[in-house]
């Protein structure tokens, strides 16, 4: 019985590796390089004990605790504890994202596109695909753990011993395995890949928020979050392995439930019932832009809520920042005084660059949905009617531009509404508004690049995400990793003036807007002329 259910699982696993060998390789190499470069940078940035203890004092602030977790080893803040404290949580979040996206691709997405039905027509067990996907992702996360662990140990940094380095990698791998199981579970519960990703991202976001609240107020609350578990490892300080075992154990329980549900459900169905649609379509739905909005309505609402909550989470710690920066010598040096501006207002400029790049993610998703619909061969039916390609692409572009701006505004609104509640002298809304909206041309340029790829090279749209990841790396981490200035200028976000610290540079903003317009126009021309992919 069990042998029949798992028949050809090994063959399926090899097939998945064959399909995703480049994707997995890029993920693993990226994690390894960023981890090693960051670890090396810490030793160069803070070479003296005085400097290390100065940055340790900044980590005691509730704002930093909410962002990156409770600090361990702050009394002896060497490169190892510093690396684990400042990088482990954020790296674990990205590892979770990798697992969510790849598991969805090989489970619910393949089921939607009919691949699983084709495979099931062969002598393949009912549980072979989901089990093969889990095996591949568990293996990938184990490889990531070993590469990271031995890679950090090979740096021969005094405070980064082999055991601590292997535990650092194991914490990342355990997080990936846990979210592999969570995503596989939601692939059984939901009826489409959008809901699978949406539910998995919701668990990811809630886990981060629960951990943040618990770390600041009551550590007991952190026990309800997998991120709270992995931070209990206290890497390079106490090196506790039991949180990794706990995380993997919880993943095993979720996998057992997943396999049971997969065996007992019908193909292309889910346990969460979908409500029936309207008998007659509304006038809005009968237009290309209405259809594009309806396809992405759930994602738009989810991202809108997420961006507002993100803004609130950052704004809620603004009340502690002014006194914290003032009393901390190192932070005062990092944020050199600017006449007429508080240190919190200077911090706002750096924060807005991060928020704007996060808000670019949904903007790109809304635009690239057009390519996804084409890949699923749904555009043929639409374009066979009296609808022009320009109107179809224009509908997705309008949604991307408009709701990308809305996401940025909602994040700004959350930031401002939370900050006025905790600050004695709140930052004026017009100042925040200018600091946020100046990044719109950079967002438009990223969308324009996606339009260009859709118009000429739809198979290369993934480079839009790589470029956004590069932008985040050089703009946000460029100072920490001591990248040369020209690397930041290769990103559109590197040309945006950081208001209110810098003066408004209309020429840079206008240049970005013009480049975005050119990319969009050229992309439209390419889309009008090229063949629709089958």
PDB file of N, CA and C in Angstrom, residues 326-417:
ATOM      1  N   UNK A 326      20.790  60.161  20.491  1.00  0.00           N
ATOM      2  CA  UNK A 326      21.493  61.247  21.159  1.00  0.00           C
ATOM      3  C   UNK A 326      22.495  60.718  22.176  1.00  0.00           C
ATOM      4  N   UNK A 327      22.104  59.669  22.900  1.00  0.00           N
ATOM      5  CA  UNK A 327      22.954  59.141  23.964  1.00  0.00           C
ATOM      6  C   UNK A 327      23.977  58.131  23.471  1.00  0.00           C
ATOM      7  N   UNK A 328      23.939  57.805  22.190  1.00  0.00           N
ATOM      8  CA  UNK A 328      24.861  56.802  21.653  1.00  0.00           C
ATOM      9  C   UNK A 328      25.866  57.487  20.741  1.00  0.00           C
ATOM     10  N   UNK A 329      27.107  57.445  21.151  1.00  0.00           N
ATOM     11  CA  UNK A 329      28.153  58.170  20.428  1.00  0.00           C
ATOM     12  C   UNK A 329      28.335  57.655  19.015  1.00  0.00           C
ATOM     13  N   UNK A 330      28.305  56.336  18.853  1.00  0.00           N
ATOM     14  CA  UNK A 330      28.550  55.765  17.525  1.00  0.00           C
ATOM     15  C   UNK A 330      27.426  56.114  16.555  1.00  0.00           C
ATOM     16  N   UNK A 331      26.174  56.021  17.031  1.00  0.00           N
ATOM     17  CA  UNK A 331      25.057  56.362  16.159  1.00  0.00           C
ATOM     18  C   UNK A 331      25.063  57.847  15.830  1.00  0.00           C
ATOM     19  N   UNK A 332      25.503  58.668  16.757  1.00  0.00           N
ATOM     20  CA  UNK A 332      25.605  60.096  16.486  1.00  0.00           C
ATOM     21  C   UNK A 332      26.621  60.370  15.379  1.00  0.00           C
ATOM     22  N   UNK A 333      27.682  59.558  15.349  1.00  0.00           N
ATOM     23  CA  UNK A 333      28.683  59.718  14.291  1.00  0.00           C
ATOM     24  C   UNK A 333      28.138  59.234  12.952  1.00  0.00           C
ATOM     25  N   UNK A 334      27.356  58.131  12.985  1.00  0.00           N
ATOM     26  CA  UNK A 334      26.783  57.599  11.752  1.00  0.00           C
ATOM     27  C   UNK A 334      25.761  58.563  11.158  1.00  0.00           C
ATOM     28  N   UNK A 335      24.987  59.225  12.028  1.00  0.00           N
ATOM     29  CA  UNK A 335      24.002  60.204  11.579  1.00  0.00           C
ATOM     30  C   UNK A 335      24.499  61.583  11.998  1.00  0.00           C
ATOM     31  N   UNK A 336      25.458  62.101  11.230  1.00  0.00           N
ATOM     32  CA  UNK A 336      26.037  63.391  11.572  1.00  0.00           C
ATOM     33  C   UNK A 336      24.957  64.471  11.555  1.00  0.00           C
ATOM     34  N   UNK A 337      24.961  65.371  12.532  1.00  0.00           N
ATOM     35  CA  UNK A 337      23.890  66.363  12.664  1.00  0.00           C
ATOM     36  C   UNK A 337      23.713  67.202  11.409  1.00  0.00           C
ATOM     37  N   UNK A 338      22.466  67.421  11.060  1.00  0.00           N
ATOM     38  CA  UNK A 338      22.096  68.300   9.957  1.00  0.00           C
ATOM     39  C   UNK A 338      21.255  69.422  10.551  1.00  0.00           C
ATOM     40  N   UNK A 339      21.641  70.638  10.250  1.00  0.00           N
ATOM     41  CA  UNK A 339      20.969  71.788  10.852  1.00  0.00           C
ATOM     42  C   UNK A 339      19.480  71.776  10.530  1.00  0.00           C
ATOM     43  N   UNK A 340      18.664  71.920  11.571  1.00  0.00           N
ATOM     44  CA  UNK A 340      17.220  71.977  11.392  1.00  0.00           C
ATOM     45  C   UNK A 340      16.529  70.631  11.374  1.00  0.00           C
ATOM     46  N   UNK A 341      17.295  69.535  11.480  1.00  0.00           N
ATOM     47  CA  UNK A 341      16.698  68.196  11.427  1.00  0.00           C
ATOM     48  C   UNK A 341      17.099  67.404  12.660  1.00  0.00           C
ATOM     49  N   UNK A 342      16.146  66.666  13.199  1.00  0.00           N
ATOM     50  CA  UNK A 342      16.450  65.767  14.304  1.00  0.00           C
ATOM     51  C   UNK A 342      17.091  64.492  13.754  1.00  0.00           C
ATOM     52  N   UNK A 343      17.702  63.723  14.671  1.00  0.00           N
ATOM     53  CA  UNK A 343      18.318  62.470  14.241  1.00  0.00           C
ATOM     54  C   UNK A 343      17.267  61.475  13.753  1.00  0.00           C
ATOM     55  N   UNK A 344      16.077  61.509  14.305  1.00  0.00           N
ATOM     56  CA  UNK A 344      14.994  60.633  13.852  1.00  0.00           C
ATOM     57  C   UNK A 344      14.588  60.982  12.433  1.00  0.00           C
ATOM     58  N   UNK A 345      14.556  62.270  12.115  1.00  0.00           N
ATOM     59  CA  UNK A 345      14.211  62.699  10.758  1.00  0.00           C
ATOM     60  C   UNK A 345      15.287  62.261   9.767  1.00  0.00           C
ATOM     61  N   UNK A 346      16.534  62.228  10.216  1.00  0.00           N
ATOM     62  CA  UNK A 346      17.599  61.730   9.342  1.00  0.00           C
ATOM     63  C   UNK A 346      17.455  60.221   9.133  1.00  0.00           C
ATOM     64  N   UNK A 347      17.068  59.506  10.195  1.00  0.00           N
ATOM     65  CA  UNK A 347      16.834  58.065  10.082  1.00  0.00           C
ATOM     66  C   UNK A 347      15.690  57.777   9.117  1.00  0.00           C
ATOM     67  N   UNK A 348      14.719  58.685   9.060  1.00  0.00           N
ATOM     68  CA  UNK A 348      13.575  58.540   8.159  1.00  0.00           C
ATOM     69  C   UNK A 348      14.031  58.408   6.709  1.00  0.00           C
ATOM     70  N   UNK A 349      15.052  59.174   6.328  1.00  0.00           N
ATOM     71  CA  UNK A 349      15.525  59.136   4.943  1.00  0.00           C
ATOM     72  C   UNK A 349      16.026  57.746   4.565  1.00  0.00           C
ATOM     73  N   UNK A 350      16.796  57.121   5.449  1.00  0.00           N
ATOM     74  CA  UNK A 350      17.295  55.769   5.179  1.00  0.00           C
ATOM     75  C   UNK A 350      16.158  54.761   5.177  1.00  0.00           C
ATOM     76  N   UNK A 351      15.222  54.927   6.102  1.00  0.00           N
ATOM     77  CA  UNK A 351      14.102  53.996   6.214  1.00  0.00           C
ATOM     78  C   UNK A 351      13.226  54.018   4.976  1.00  0.00           C
ATOM     79  N   UNK A 352      13.002  55.186   4.394  1.00  0.00           N
ATOM     80  CA  UNK A 352      12.133  55.297   3.229  1.00  0.00           C
ATOM     81  C   UNK A 352      12.699  54.569   2.009  1.00  0.00           C
ATOM     82  N   UNK A 353      14.013  54.517   1.895  1.00  0.00           N
ATOM     83  CA  UNK A 353      14.608  53.776   0.770  1.00  0.00           C
ATOM     84  C   UNK A 353      14.280  52.291   0.883  1.00  0.00           C
ATOM     85  N   UNK A 354      14.296  51.764   2.115  1.00  0.00           N
ATOM     86  CA  UNK A 354      13.970  50.349   2.339  1.00  0.00           C
ATOM     87  C   UNK A 354      12.494  50.090   2.061  1.00  0.00           C
ATOM     88  N   UNK A 355      11.621  50.942   2.604  1.00  0.00           N
ATOM     89  CA  UNK A 355      10.180  50.761   2.425  1.00  0.00           C
ATOM     90  C   UNK A 355       9.805  50.857   0.946  1.00  0.00           C
ATOM     91  N   UNK A 356      10.416  51.782   0.219  1.00  0.00           N
ATOM     92  CA  UNK A 356      10.085  51.941  -1.208  1.00  0.00           C
ATOM     93  C   UNK A 356      10.458  50.708  -2.011  1.00  0.00           C
ATOM     94  N   UNK A 357      11.585  50.067  -1.673  1.00  0.00           N
ATOM     95  CA  UNK A 357      11.971  48.855  -2.389  1.00  0.00           C
ATOM     96  C   UNK A 357      11.045  47.688  -2.063  1.00  0.00           C
ATOM     97  N   UNK A 358      10.583  47.624  -0.812  1.00  0.00           N
ATOM     98  CA  UNK A 358       9.613  46.589  -0.450  1.00  0.00           C
ATOM     99  C   UNK A 358       8.307  46.806  -1.203  1.00  0.00           C
ATOM    100  N   UNK A 359       7.881  48.070  -1.329  1.00  0.00           N
ATOM    101  CA  UNK A 359       6.635  48.377  -2.041  1.00  0.00           C
ATOM    102  C   UNK A 359       6.758  48.145  -3.547  1.00  0.00           C
ATOM    103  N   UNK A 360       7.988  48.077  -4.047  1.00  0.00           N
ATOM    104  CA  UNK A 360       8.181  47.777  -5.472  1.00  0.00           C
ATOM    105  C   UNK A 360       7.856  46.323  -5.778  1.00  0.00           C
ATOM    106  N   UNK A 361       7.939  45.459  -4.778  1.00  0.00           N
ATOM    107  CA  UNK A 361       7.644  44.036  -4.980  1.00  0.00           C
ATOM    108  C   UNK A 361       6.220  43.830  -5.491  1.00  0.00           C
ATOM    109  N   UNK A 362       5.170  44.349  -4.811  1.00  0.00           N
ATOM    110  CA  UNK A 362       3.814  44.168  -5.360  1.00  0.00           C
ATOM    111  C   UNK A 362       3.619  44.852  -6.696  1.00  0.00           C
ATOM    112  N   UNK A 363       4.263  46.009  -6.910  1.00  0.00           N
ATOM    113  CA  UNK A 363       4.138  46.687  -8.206  1.00  0.00           C
ATOM    114  C   UNK A 363       4.636  45.797  -9.333  1.00  0.00           C
ATOM    115  N   UNK A 364       5.766  45.131  -9.122  1.00  0.00           N
ATOM    116  CA  UNK A 364       6.291  44.210 -10.137  1.00  0.00           C
ATOM    117  C   UNK A 364       5.382  42.991 -10.290  1.00  0.00           C
ATOM    118  N   UNK A 365       4.864  42.493  -9.192  1.00  0.00           N
ATOM    119  CA  UNK A 365       3.980  41.324  -9.255  1.00  0.00           C
ATOM    120  C   UNK A 365       2.730  41.630 -10.080  1.00  0.00           C
ATOM    121  N   UNK A 366       2.146  42.809  -9.893  1.00  0.00           N
ATOM    122  CA  UNK A 366       0.931  43.160 -10.623  1.00  0.00           C
ATOM    123  C   UNK A 366       1.208  43.280 -12.123  1.00  0.00           C
ATOM    124  N   UNK A 367       2.408  43.760 -12.474  1.00  0.00           N
ATOM    125  CA  UNK A 367       2.754  43.881 -13.891  1.00  0.00           C
ATOM    126  C   UNK A 367       3.080  42.525 -14.500  1.00  0.00           C
ATOM    127  N   UNK A 368       3.842  41.725 -13.789  1.00  0.00           N
ATOM    128  CA  UNK A 368       4.274  40.430 -14.323  1.00  0.00           C
ATOM    129  C   UNK A 368       3.150  39.399 -14.344  1.00  0.00           C
ATOM    130  N   UNK A 369       2.019  39.729 -13.762  1.00  0.00           N
ATOM    131  CA  UNK A 369       0.852  38.849 -13.859  1.00  0.00           C
ATOM    132  C   UNK A 369       0.438  38.669 -15.316  1.00  0.00           C
ATOM    133  N   UNK A 370       0.683  39.682 -16.138  1.00  0.00           N
ATOM    134  CA  UNK A 370       0.380  39.579 -17.570  1.00  0.00           C
ATOM    135  C   UNK A 370       1.170  38.451 -18.208  1.00  0.00           C
ATOM    136  N   UNK A 371       2.435  38.337 -17.871  1.00  0.00           N
ATOM    137  CA  UNK A 371       3.265  37.267 -18.413  1.00  0.00           C
ATOM    138  C   UNK A 371       2.804  35.914 -17.901  1.00  0.00           C
ATOM    139  N   UNK A 372       2.373  35.858 -16.629  1.00  0.00           N
ATOM    140  CA  UNK A 372       1.885  34.601 -16.062  1.00  0.00           C
ATOM    141  C   UNK A 372       0.622  34.132 -16.768  1.00  0.00           C
ATOM    142  N   UNK A 373      -0.280  35.070 -17.086  1.00  0.00           N
ATOM    143  CA  UNK A 373      -1.504  34.714 -17.808  1.00  0.00           C
ATOM    144  C   UNK A 373      -1.182  34.217 -19.213  1.00  0.00           C
ATOM    145  N   UNK A 374      -0.194  34.815 -19.822  1.00  0.00           N
ATOM    146  CA  UNK A 374       0.217  34.370 -21.161  1.00  0.00           C
ATOM    147  C   UNK A 374       0.824  32.976 -21.102  1.00  0.00           C
ATOM    148  N   UNK A 375       1.611  32.720 -20.068  1.00  0.00           N
ATOM    149  CA  UNK A 375       2.234  31.404 -19.922  1.00  0.00           C
ATOM    150  C   UNK A 375       1.188  30.316 -19.756  1.00  0.00           C
ATOM    151  N   UNK A 376       0.058  30.644 -19.107  1.00  0.00           N
ATOM    152  CA  UNK A 376      -1.016  29.680 -18.901  1.00  0.00           C
ATOM    153  C   UNK A 376      -1.979  29.611 -20.081  1.00  0.00           C
ATOM    154  N   UNK A 377      -1.626  30.308 -21.175  1.00  0.00           N
ATOM    155  CA  UNK A 377      -2.385  30.288 -22.433  1.00  0.00           C
ATOM    156  C   UNK A 377      -3.795  30.852 -22.276  1.00  0.00           C
ATOM    157  N   UNK A 378      -3.937  31.811 -21.382  1.00  0.00           N
ATOM    158  CA  UNK A 378      -5.245  32.441 -21.214  1.00  0.00           C
ATOM    159  C   UNK A 378      -5.391  33.697 -22.057  1.00  0.00           C
ATOM    160  N   UNK A 379      -4.258  34.218 -22.561  1.00  0.00           N
ATOM    161  CA  UNK A 379      -4.326  35.459 -23.327  1.00  0.00           C
ATOM    162  C   UNK A 379      -4.896  35.224 -24.722  1.00  0.00           C
ATOM    163  N   UNK A 380      -4.757  34.001 -25.248  1.00  0.00           N
ATOM    164  CA  UNK A 380      -5.264  33.712 -26.596  1.00  0.00           C
ATOM    165  C   UNK A 380      -6.756  34.000 -26.688  1.00  0.00           C
ATOM    166  N   UNK A 381      -7.489  33.545 -25.684  1.00  0.00           N
ATOM    167  CA  UNK A 381      -8.938  33.725 -25.695  1.00  0.00           C
ATOM    168  C   UNK A 381      -9.299  35.212 -25.625  1.00  0.00           C
ATOM    169  N   UNK A 382      -8.580  35.960 -24.811  1.00  0.00           N
ATOM    170  CA  UNK A 382      -8.880  37.383 -24.656  1.00  0.00           C
ATOM    171  C   UNK A 382      -8.533  38.168 -25.909  1.00  0.00           C
ATOM    172  N   UNK A 383      -7.356  37.896 -26.472  1.00  0.00           N
ATOM    173  CA  UNK A 383      -6.910  38.658 -27.640  1.00  0.00           C
ATOM    174  C   UNK A 383      -7.618  38.231 -28.925  1.00  0.00           C
ATOM    175  N   UNK A 384      -8.313  37.091 -28.898  1.00  0.00           N
ATOM    176  CA  UNK A 384      -9.079  36.675 -30.076  1.00  0.00           C
ATOM    177  C   UNK A 384     -10.341  37.512 -30.246  1.00  0.00           C
ATOM    178  N   UNK A 385     -10.672  38.287 -29.217  1.00  0.00           N
ATOM    179  CA  UNK A 385     -11.833  39.163 -29.281  1.00  0.00           C
ATOM    180  C   UNK A 385     -11.401  40.560 -29.710  1.00  0.00           C
ATOM    181  N   UNK A 386     -12.340  41.475 -29.692  1.00  0.00           N
ATOM    182  CA  UNK A 386     -12.062  42.841 -30.158  1.00  0.00           C
ATOM    183  C   UNK A 386     -11.344  43.633 -29.067  1.00  0.00           C
ATOM    184  N   UNK A 387     -10.188  43.121 -28.661  1.00  0.00           N
ATOM    185  CA  UNK A 387      -9.391  43.765 -27.623  1.00  0.00           C
ATOM    186  C   UNK A 387      -7.958  43.861 -28.131  1.00  0.00           C
ATOM    187  N   UNK A 388      -7.401  45.061 -28.108  1.00  0.00           N
ATOM    188  CA  UNK A 388      -6.039  45.244 -28.608  1.00  0.00           C
ATOM    189  C   UNK A 388      -5.019  44.849 -27.549  1.00  0.00           C
ATOM    190  N   UNK A 389      -3.838  44.489 -28.011  1.00  0.00           N
ATOM    191  CA  UNK A 389      -2.763  44.149 -27.079  1.00  0.00           C
ATOM    192  C   UNK A 389      -2.374  45.359 -26.243  1.00  0.00           C
ATOM    193  N   UNK A 390      -2.416  46.540 -26.847  1.00  0.00           N
ATOM    194  CA  UNK A 390      -2.041  47.747 -26.125  1.00  0.00           C
ATOM    195  C   UNK A 390      -2.983  47.984 -24.950  1.00  0.00           C
ATOM    196  N   UNK A 391      -4.257  47.699 -25.155  1.00  0.00           N
ATOM    197  CA  UNK A 391      -5.227  47.908 -24.093  1.00  0.00           C
ATOM    198  C   UNK A 391      -5.030  46.899 -22.962  1.00  0.00           C
ATOM    199  N   UNK A 392      -4.702  45.677 -23.338  1.00  0.00           N
ATOM    200  CA  UNK A 392      -4.478  44.648 -22.319  1.00  0.00           C
ATOM    201  C   UNK A 392      -3.237  44.986 -21.488  1.00  0.00           C
ATOM    202  N   UNK A 393      -2.119  45.267 -22.163  1.00  0.00           N
ATOM    203  CA  UNK A 393      -0.904  45.603 -21.421  1.00  0.00           C
ATOM    204  C   UNK A 393      -1.086  46.901 -20.645  1.00  0.00           C
ATOM    205  N   UNK A 394      -1.794  47.849 -21.227  1.00  0.00           N
ATOM    206  CA  UNK A 394      -2.040  49.107 -20.535  1.00  0.00           C
ATOM    207  C   UNK A 394      -2.840  48.916 -19.257  1.00  0.00           C
ATOM    208  N   UNK A 395      -3.752  47.954 -19.256  1.00  0.00           N
ATOM    209  CA  UNK A 395      -4.547  47.683 -18.063  1.00  0.00           C
ATOM    210  C   UNK A 395      -3.657  47.201 -16.923  1.00  0.00           C
ATOM    211  N   UNK A 396      -2.761  46.279 -17.218  1.00  0.00           N
ATOM    212  CA  UNK A 396      -1.857  45.776 -16.187  1.00  0.00           C
ATOM    213  C   UNK A 396      -0.877  46.858 -15.741  1.00  0.00           C
ATOM    214  N   UNK A 397      -0.448  47.705 -16.678  1.00  0.00           N
ATOM    215  CA  UNK A 397       0.472  48.790 -16.333  1.00  0.00           C
ATOM    216  C   UNK A 397      -0.200  49.791 -15.396  1.00  0.00           C
ATOM    217  N   UNK A 398      -1.448  50.143 -15.685  1.00  0.00           N
ATOM    218  CA  UNK A 398      -2.175  51.081 -14.826  1.00  0.00           C
ATOM    219  C   UNK A 398      -2.325  50.518 -13.412  1.00  0.00           C
ATOM    220  N   UNK A 399      -2.688  49.244 -13.335  1.00  0.00           N
ATOM    221  CA  UNK A 399      -2.816  48.620 -12.011  1.00  0.00           C
ATOM    222  C   UNK A 399      -1.481  48.631 -11.264  1.00  0.00           C
ATOM    223  N   UNK A 400      -0.415  48.323 -11.975  1.00  0.00           N
ATOM    224  CA  UNK A 400       0.901  48.271 -11.352  1.00  0.00           C
ATOM    225  C   UNK A 400       1.323  49.649 -10.848  1.00  0.00           C
ATOM    226  N   UNK A 401       1.187  50.655 -11.701  1.00  0.00           N
ATOM    227  CA  UNK A 401       1.591  52.012 -11.327  1.00  0.00           C
ATOM    228  C   UNK A 401       0.725  52.549 -10.188  1.00  0.00           C
ATOM    229  N   UNK A 402      -0.591  52.384 -10.328  1.00  0.00           N
ATOM    230  CA  UNK A 402      -1.503  52.966  -9.346  1.00  0.00           C
ATOM    231  C   UNK A 402      -1.381  52.288  -7.991  1.00  0.00           C
ATOM    232  N   UNK A 403      -1.471  50.961  -7.976  1.00  0.00           N
ATOM    233  CA  UNK A 403      -1.448  50.276  -6.699  1.00  0.00           C
ATOM    234  C   UNK A 403      -0.043  50.213  -6.103  1.00  0.00           C
ATOM    235  N   UNK A 404       0.999  50.306  -6.935  1.00  0.00           N
ATOM    236  CA  UNK A 404       2.343  50.459  -6.383  1.00  0.00           C
ATOM    237  C   UNK A 404       2.457  51.745  -5.589  1.00  0.00           C
ATOM    238  N   UNK A 405       1.875  52.829  -6.130  1.00  0.00           N
ATOM    239  CA  UNK A 405       1.858  54.106  -5.416  1.00  0.00           C
ATOM    240  C   UNK A 405       1.000  54.018  -4.164  1.00  0.00           C
ATOM    241  N   UNK A 406      -0.127  53.306  -4.263  1.00  0.00           N
ATOM    242  CA  UNK A 406      -1.002  53.135  -3.101  1.00  0.00           C
ATOM    243  C   UNK A 406      -0.275  52.390  -1.984  1.00  0.00           C
ATOM    244  N   UNK A 407       0.489  51.347  -2.344  1.00  0.00           N
ATOM    245  CA  UNK A 407       1.224  50.591  -1.328  1.00  0.00           C
ATOM    246  C   UNK A 407       2.219  51.486  -0.595  1.00  0.00           C
ATOM    247  N   UNK A 408       2.916  52.327  -1.341  1.00  0.00           N
ATOM    248  CA  UNK A 408       3.881  53.233  -0.725  1.00  0.00           C
ATOM    249  C   UNK A 408       3.175  54.234   0.189  1.00  0.00           C
ATOM    250  N   UNK A 409       2.018  54.732  -0.252  1.00  0.00           N
ATOM    251  CA  UNK A 409       1.265  55.684   0.559  1.00  0.00           C
ATOM    252  C   UNK A 409       0.740  55.020   1.829  1.00  0.00           C
ATOM    253  N   UNK A 410       0.260  53.776   1.727  1.00  0.00           N
ATOM    254  CA  UNK A 410      -0.252  53.082   2.906  1.00  0.00           C
ATOM    255  C   UNK A 410       0.858  52.813   3.916  1.00  0.00           C
ATOM    256  N   UNK A 411       2.037  52.433   3.428  1.00  0.00           N
ATOM    257  CA  UNK A 411       3.173  52.244   4.332  1.00  0.00           C
ATOM    258  C   UNK A 411       3.528  53.566   5.018  1.00  0.00           C
ATOM    259  N   UNK A 412       3.502  54.646   4.251  1.00  0.00           N
ATOM    260  CA  UNK A 412       3.755  55.967   4.801  1.00  0.00           C
ATOM    261  C   UNK A 412       2.701  56.336   5.838  1.00  0.00           C
ATOM    262  N   UNK A 413       1.436  56.057   5.517  1.00  0.00           N
ATOM    263  CA  UNK A 413       0.345  56.382   6.436  1.00  0.00           C
ATOM    264  C   UNK A 413       0.471  55.598   7.740  1.00  0.00           C
ATOM    265  N   UNK A 414       0.823  54.321   7.646  1.00  0.00           N
ATOM    266  CA  UNK A 414       1.032  53.522   8.845  1.00  0.00           C
ATOM    267  C   UNK A 414       2.200  54.044   9.668  1.00  0.00           C
ATOM    268  N   UNK A 415       3.282  54.422   8.985  1.00  0.00           N
ATOM    269  CA  UNK A 415       4.456  54.961   9.667  1.00  0.00           C
ATOM    270  C   UNK A 415       4.114  56.242  10.415  1.00  0.00           C
ATOM    271  N   UNK A 416       3.397  57.136   9.743  1.00  0.00           N
ATOM    272  CA  UNK A 416       3.050  58.429  10.349  1.00  0.00           C
ATOM    273  C   UNK A 416       2.050  58.270  11.481  1.00  0.00           C
ATOM    274  N   UNK A 417       1.014  57.459  11.270  1.00  0.00           N
ATOM    275  CA  UNK A 417      -0.024  57.300  12.294  1.00  0.00           C
ATOM    276  C   UNK A 417       0.532  56.669  13.562  1.00  0.00           C
TER     277      UNK A 417
END
